[in-house]
PDB file of C-alpha atoms in Angstrom:
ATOM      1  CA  UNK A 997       1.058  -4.121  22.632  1.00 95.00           C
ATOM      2  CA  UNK A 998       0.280  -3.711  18.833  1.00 96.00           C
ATOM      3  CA  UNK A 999       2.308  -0.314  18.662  1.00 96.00           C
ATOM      4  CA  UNK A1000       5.199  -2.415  20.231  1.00 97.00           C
ATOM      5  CA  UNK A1001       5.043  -5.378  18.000  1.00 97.00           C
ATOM      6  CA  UNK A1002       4.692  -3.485  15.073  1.00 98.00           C
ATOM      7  CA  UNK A1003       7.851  -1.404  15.521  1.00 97.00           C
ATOM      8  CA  UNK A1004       9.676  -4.383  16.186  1.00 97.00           C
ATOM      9  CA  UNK A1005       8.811  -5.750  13.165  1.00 98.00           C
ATOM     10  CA  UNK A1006       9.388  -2.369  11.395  1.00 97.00           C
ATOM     11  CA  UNK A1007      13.270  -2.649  12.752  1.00 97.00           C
ATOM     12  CA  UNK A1008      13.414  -6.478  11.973  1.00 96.00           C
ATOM     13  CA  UNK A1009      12.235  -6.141   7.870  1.00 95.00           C
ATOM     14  CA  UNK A1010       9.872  -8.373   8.493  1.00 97.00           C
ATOM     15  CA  UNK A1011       7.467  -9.692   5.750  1.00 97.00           C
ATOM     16  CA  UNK A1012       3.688  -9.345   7.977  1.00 98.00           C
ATOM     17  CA  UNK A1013       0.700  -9.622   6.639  1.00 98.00           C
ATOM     18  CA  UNK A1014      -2.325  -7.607   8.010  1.00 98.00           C
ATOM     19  CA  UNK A1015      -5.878  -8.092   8.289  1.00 96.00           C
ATOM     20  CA  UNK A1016      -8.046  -5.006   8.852  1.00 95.00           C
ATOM     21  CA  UNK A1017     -11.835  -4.895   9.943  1.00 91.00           C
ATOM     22  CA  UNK A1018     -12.903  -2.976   7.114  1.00 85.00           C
ATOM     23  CA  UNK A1019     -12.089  -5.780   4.279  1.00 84.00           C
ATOM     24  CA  UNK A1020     -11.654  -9.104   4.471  1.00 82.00           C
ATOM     25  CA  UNK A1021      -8.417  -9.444   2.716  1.00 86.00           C
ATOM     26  CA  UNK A1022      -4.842  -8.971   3.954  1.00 94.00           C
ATOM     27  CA  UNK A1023      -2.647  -6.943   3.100  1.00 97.00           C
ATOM     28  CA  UNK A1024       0.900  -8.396   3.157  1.00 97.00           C
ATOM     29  CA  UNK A1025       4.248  -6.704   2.878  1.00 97.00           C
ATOM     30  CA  UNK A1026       6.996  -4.321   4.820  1.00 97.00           C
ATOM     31  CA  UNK A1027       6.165  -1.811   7.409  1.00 98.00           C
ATOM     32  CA  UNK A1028       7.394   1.825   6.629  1.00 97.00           C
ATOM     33  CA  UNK A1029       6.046   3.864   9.384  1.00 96.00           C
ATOM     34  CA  UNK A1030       4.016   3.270  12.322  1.00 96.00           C
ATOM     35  CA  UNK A1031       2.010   6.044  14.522  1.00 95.00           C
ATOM     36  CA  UNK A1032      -0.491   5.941  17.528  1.00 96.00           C
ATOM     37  CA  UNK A1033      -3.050   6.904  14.530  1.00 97.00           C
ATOM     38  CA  UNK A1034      -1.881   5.668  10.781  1.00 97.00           C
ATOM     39  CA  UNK A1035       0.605   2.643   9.412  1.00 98.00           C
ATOM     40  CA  UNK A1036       2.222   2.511   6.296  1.00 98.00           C
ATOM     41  CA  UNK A1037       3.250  -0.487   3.959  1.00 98.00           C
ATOM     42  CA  UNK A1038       5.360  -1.401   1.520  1.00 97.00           C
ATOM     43  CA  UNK A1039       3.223  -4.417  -0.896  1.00 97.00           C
ATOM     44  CA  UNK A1040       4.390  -6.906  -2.033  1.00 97.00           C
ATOM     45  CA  UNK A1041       2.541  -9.910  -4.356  1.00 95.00           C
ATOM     46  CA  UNK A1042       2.975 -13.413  -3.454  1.00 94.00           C
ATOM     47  CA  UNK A1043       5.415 -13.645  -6.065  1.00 94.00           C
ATOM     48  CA  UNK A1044       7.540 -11.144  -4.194  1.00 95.00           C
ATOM     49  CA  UNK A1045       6.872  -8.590  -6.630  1.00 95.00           C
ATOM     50  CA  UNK A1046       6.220  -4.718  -5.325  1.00 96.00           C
ATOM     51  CA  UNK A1047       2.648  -3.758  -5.571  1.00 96.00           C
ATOM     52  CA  UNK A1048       2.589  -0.012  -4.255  1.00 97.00           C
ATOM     53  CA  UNK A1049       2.797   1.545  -1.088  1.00 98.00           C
ATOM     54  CA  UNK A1050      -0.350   1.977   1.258  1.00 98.00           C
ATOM     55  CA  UNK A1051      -1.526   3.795   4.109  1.00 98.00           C
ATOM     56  CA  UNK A1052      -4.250   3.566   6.472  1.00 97.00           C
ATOM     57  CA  UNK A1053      -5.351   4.477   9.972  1.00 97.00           C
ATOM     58  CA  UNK A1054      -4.099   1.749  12.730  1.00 97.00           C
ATOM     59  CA  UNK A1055      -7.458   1.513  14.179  1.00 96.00           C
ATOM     60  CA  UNK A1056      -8.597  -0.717  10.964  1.00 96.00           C
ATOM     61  CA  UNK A1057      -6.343  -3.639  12.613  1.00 97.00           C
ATOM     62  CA  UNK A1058      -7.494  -7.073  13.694  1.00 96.00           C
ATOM     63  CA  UNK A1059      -4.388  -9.581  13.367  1.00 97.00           C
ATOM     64  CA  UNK A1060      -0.924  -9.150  12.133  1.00 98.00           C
ATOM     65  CA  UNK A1061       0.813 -12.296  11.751  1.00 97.00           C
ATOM     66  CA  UNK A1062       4.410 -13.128  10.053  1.00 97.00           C
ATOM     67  CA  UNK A1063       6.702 -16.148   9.795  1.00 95.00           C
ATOM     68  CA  UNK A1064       4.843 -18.582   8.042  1.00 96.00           C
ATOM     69  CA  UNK A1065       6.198 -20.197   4.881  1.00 96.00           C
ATOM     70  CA  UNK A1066       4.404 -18.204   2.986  1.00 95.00           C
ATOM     71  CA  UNK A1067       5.600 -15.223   4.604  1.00 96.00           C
ATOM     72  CA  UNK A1068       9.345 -16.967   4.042  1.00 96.00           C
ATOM     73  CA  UNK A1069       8.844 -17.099   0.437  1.00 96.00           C
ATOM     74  CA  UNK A1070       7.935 -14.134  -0.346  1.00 96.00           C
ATOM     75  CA  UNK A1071      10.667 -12.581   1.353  1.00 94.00           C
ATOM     76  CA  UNK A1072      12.782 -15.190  -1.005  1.00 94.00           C
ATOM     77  CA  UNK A1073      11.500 -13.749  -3.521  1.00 94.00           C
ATOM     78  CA  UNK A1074      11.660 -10.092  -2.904  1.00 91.00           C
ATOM     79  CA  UNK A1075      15.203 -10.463  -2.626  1.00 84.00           C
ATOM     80  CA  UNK A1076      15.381 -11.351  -6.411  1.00 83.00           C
ATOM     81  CA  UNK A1077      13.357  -8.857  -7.293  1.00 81.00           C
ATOM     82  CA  UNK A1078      13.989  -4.795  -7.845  1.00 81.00           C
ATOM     83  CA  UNK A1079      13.858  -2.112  -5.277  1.00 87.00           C
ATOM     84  CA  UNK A1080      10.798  -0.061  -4.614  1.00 91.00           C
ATOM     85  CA  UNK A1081      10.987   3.740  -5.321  1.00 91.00           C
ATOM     86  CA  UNK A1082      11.457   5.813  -2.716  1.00 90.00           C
ATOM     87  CA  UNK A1083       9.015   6.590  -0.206  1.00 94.00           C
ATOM     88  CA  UNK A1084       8.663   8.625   2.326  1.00 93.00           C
ATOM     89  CA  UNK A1085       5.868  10.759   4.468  1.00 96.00           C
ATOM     90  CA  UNK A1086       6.993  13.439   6.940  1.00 95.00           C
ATOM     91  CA  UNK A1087       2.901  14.144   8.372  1.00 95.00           C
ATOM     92  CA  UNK A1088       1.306  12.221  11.121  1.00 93.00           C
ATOM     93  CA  UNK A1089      -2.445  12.185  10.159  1.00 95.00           C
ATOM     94  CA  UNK A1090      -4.067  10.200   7.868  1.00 97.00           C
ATOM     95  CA  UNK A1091      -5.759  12.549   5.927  1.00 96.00           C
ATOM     96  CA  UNK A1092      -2.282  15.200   6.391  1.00 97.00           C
ATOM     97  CA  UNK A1093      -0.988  12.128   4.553  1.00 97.00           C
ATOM     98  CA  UNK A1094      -3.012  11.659   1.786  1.00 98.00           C
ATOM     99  CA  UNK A1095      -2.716  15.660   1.146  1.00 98.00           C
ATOM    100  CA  UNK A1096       1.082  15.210   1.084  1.00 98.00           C
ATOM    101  CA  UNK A1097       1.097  11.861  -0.867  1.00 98.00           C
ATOM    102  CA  UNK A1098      -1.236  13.968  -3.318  1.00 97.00           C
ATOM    103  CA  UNK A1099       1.282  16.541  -3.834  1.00 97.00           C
ATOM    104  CA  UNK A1100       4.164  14.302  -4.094  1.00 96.00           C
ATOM    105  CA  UNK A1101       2.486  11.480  -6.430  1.00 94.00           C
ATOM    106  CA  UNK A1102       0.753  11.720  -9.924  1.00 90.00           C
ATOM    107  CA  UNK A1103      -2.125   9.507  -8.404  1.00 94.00           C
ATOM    108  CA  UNK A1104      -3.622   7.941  -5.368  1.00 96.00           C
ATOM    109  CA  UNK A1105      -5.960   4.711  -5.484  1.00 94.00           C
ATOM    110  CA  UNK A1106      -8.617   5.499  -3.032  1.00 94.00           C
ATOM    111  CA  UNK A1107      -9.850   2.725  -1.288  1.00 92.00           C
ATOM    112  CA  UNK A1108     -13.372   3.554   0.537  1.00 89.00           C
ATOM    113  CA  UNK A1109     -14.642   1.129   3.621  1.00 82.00           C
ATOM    114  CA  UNK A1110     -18.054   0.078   2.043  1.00 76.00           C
ATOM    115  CA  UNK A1111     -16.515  -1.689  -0.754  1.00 75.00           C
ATOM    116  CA  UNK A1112     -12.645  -1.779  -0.958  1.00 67.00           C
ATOM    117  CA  UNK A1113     -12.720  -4.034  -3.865  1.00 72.00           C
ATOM    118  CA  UNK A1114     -13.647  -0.885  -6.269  1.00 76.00           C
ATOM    119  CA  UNK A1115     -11.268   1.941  -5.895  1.00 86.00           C
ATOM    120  CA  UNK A1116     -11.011   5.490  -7.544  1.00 89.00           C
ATOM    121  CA  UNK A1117      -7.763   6.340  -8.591  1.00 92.00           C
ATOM    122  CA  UNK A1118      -7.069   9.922  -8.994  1.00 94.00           C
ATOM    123  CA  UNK A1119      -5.626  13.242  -8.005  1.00 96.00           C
ATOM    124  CA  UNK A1120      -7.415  15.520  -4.724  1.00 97.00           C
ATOM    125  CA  UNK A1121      -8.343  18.841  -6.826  1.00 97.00           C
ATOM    126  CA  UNK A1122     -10.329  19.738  -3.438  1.00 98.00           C
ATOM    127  CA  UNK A1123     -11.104  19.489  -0.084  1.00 98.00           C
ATOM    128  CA  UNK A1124     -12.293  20.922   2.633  1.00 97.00           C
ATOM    129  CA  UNK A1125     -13.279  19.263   6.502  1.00 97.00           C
ATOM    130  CA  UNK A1126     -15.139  16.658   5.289  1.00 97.00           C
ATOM    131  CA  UNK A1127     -15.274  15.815   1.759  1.00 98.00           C
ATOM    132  CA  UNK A1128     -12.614  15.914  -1.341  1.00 97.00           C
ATOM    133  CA  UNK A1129     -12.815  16.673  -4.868  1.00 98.00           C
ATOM    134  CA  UNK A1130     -10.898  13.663  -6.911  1.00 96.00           C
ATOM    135  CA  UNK A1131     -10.612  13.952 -10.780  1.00 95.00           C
ATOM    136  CA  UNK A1132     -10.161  10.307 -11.635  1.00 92.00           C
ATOM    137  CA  UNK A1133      -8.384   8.207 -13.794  1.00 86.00           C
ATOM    138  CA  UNK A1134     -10.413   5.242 -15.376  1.00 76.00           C
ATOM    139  CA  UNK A1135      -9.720   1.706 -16.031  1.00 64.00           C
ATOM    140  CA  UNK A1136      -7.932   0.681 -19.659  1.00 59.00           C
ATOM    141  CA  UNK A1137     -11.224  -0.288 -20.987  1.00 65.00           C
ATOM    142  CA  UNK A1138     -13.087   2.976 -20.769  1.00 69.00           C
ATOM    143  CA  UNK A1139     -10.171   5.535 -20.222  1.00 69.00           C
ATOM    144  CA  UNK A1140     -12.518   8.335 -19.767  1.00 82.00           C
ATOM    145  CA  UNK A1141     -11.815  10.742 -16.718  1.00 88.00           C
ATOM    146  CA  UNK A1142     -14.686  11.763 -14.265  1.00 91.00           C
ATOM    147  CA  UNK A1143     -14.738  14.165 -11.180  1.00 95.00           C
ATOM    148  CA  UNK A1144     -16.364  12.811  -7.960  1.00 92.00           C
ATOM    149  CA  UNK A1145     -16.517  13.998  -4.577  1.00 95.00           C
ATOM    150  CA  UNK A1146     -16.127  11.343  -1.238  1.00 94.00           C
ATOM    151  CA  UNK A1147     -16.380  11.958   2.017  1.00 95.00           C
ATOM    152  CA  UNK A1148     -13.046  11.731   4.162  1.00 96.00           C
ATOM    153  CA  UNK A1149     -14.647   9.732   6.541  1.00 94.00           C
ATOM    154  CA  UNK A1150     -15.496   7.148   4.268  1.00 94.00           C
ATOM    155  CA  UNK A1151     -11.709   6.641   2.874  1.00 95.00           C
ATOM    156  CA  UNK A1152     -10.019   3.529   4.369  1.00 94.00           C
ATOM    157  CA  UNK A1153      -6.923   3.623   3.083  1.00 95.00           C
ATOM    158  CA  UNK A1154      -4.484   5.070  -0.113  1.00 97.00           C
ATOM    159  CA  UNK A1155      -2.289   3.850  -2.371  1.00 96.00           C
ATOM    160  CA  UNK A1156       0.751   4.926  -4.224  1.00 97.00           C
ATOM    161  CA  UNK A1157       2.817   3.783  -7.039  1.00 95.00           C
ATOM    162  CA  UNK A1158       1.392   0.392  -7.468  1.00 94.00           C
ATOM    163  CA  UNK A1159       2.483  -0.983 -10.833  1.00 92.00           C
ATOM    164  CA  UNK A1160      -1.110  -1.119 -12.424  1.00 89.00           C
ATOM    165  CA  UNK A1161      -2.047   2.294 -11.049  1.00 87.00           C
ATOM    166  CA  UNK A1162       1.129   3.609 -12.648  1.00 88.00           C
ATOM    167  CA  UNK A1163       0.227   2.277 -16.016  1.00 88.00           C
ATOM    168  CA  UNK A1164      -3.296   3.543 -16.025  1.00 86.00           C
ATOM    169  CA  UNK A1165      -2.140   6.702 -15.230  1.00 84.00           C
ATOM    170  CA  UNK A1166       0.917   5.826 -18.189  1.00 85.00           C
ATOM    171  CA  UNK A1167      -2.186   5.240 -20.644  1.00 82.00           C
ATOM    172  CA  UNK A1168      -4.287   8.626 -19.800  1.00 80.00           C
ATOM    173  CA  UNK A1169      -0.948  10.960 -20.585  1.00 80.00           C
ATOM    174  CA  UNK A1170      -0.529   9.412 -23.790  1.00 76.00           C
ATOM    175  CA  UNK A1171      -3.462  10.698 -25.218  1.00 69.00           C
ATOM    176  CA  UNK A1172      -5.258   7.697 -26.722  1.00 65.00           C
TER     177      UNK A1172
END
């Protein structure tokens, strides 16, 4: 039923928001793609403003709801509001997707399942079956780059093009 629903709401535009058993926060937005193994989102803030694309494996899910008022005004307010970029993903596996997201993106935000509050945002120099090679991208404060190696296993989900992201990554190419 939850493959069904979803497309459906997929077709209909519909502002959802998801919670997902490995964090206790929703995530709320537009769906962009939906598979038997991964889902895709378009964010958006409460103040209908984009916040980055995401992707994780479907299996995370607990409860998708939409409708509400809250769900309502956001939409509102997305409708003010300018269009995302572009996004698209042609693979089918999660971590097929975060290869191809890696290529096609100066930076991911890596979420990991233990503690999706901290995230490493970076690019993939590496990988092989079951860890990956990220050289990272610091916060304003510190700036200073680091490698680091995760296991795939331990990646919940990725995240693309979300404003602050974008101007971390803004602030490391200008050379401060």
């Amino acid at each position: 039923m939850l493959l069904k629903e979803l497309k459906k709401l997929k077709l209909q535009s519909e502002v959802i928001s998801i919670e997902r058993s490995c964090h206790d926060e929703e995530l709320t937005g537009r769906l962009c793609d939906i598979n038997e193994r991964i889902i895709s989102m378009c964010l958006f803030t409460n103040e209908g403003n984009f916040d980055g694309y995401t992707v994780f494996p479907i299996d995370q899910v607990i409860e998708v709801y939409w409708g509400n008022r809250e769900h309502q005004a956001i939409s509102q307010l997305m409708s003010k509001s300018s269009s995302p970029p572009h996004f698209e993903i042609t693979k089918k596996d999660f971590h097929e997707i975060i290869l191809e997201l890696n290529y096609h993106h100066s930076s991911l935000s890596f979420h990991e399942a233990n503690n999706e509050d901290s995230f490493d945002m970076g690019v993939i120099e590496d990988h092989d079956d079951d860890w990956i090679k990220i050289h990272t991208f610091s916060n304003k404060k510190t700036l200073s780059r680091m490698h680091k190696l995760i296991m795939w296993a331990d990646i919940s989900r990725v995240v693309v093009n979300s404003p602050y992201q974008n101007k971390i990554v803004d602030l490391h190419s200008s050379g401060i």
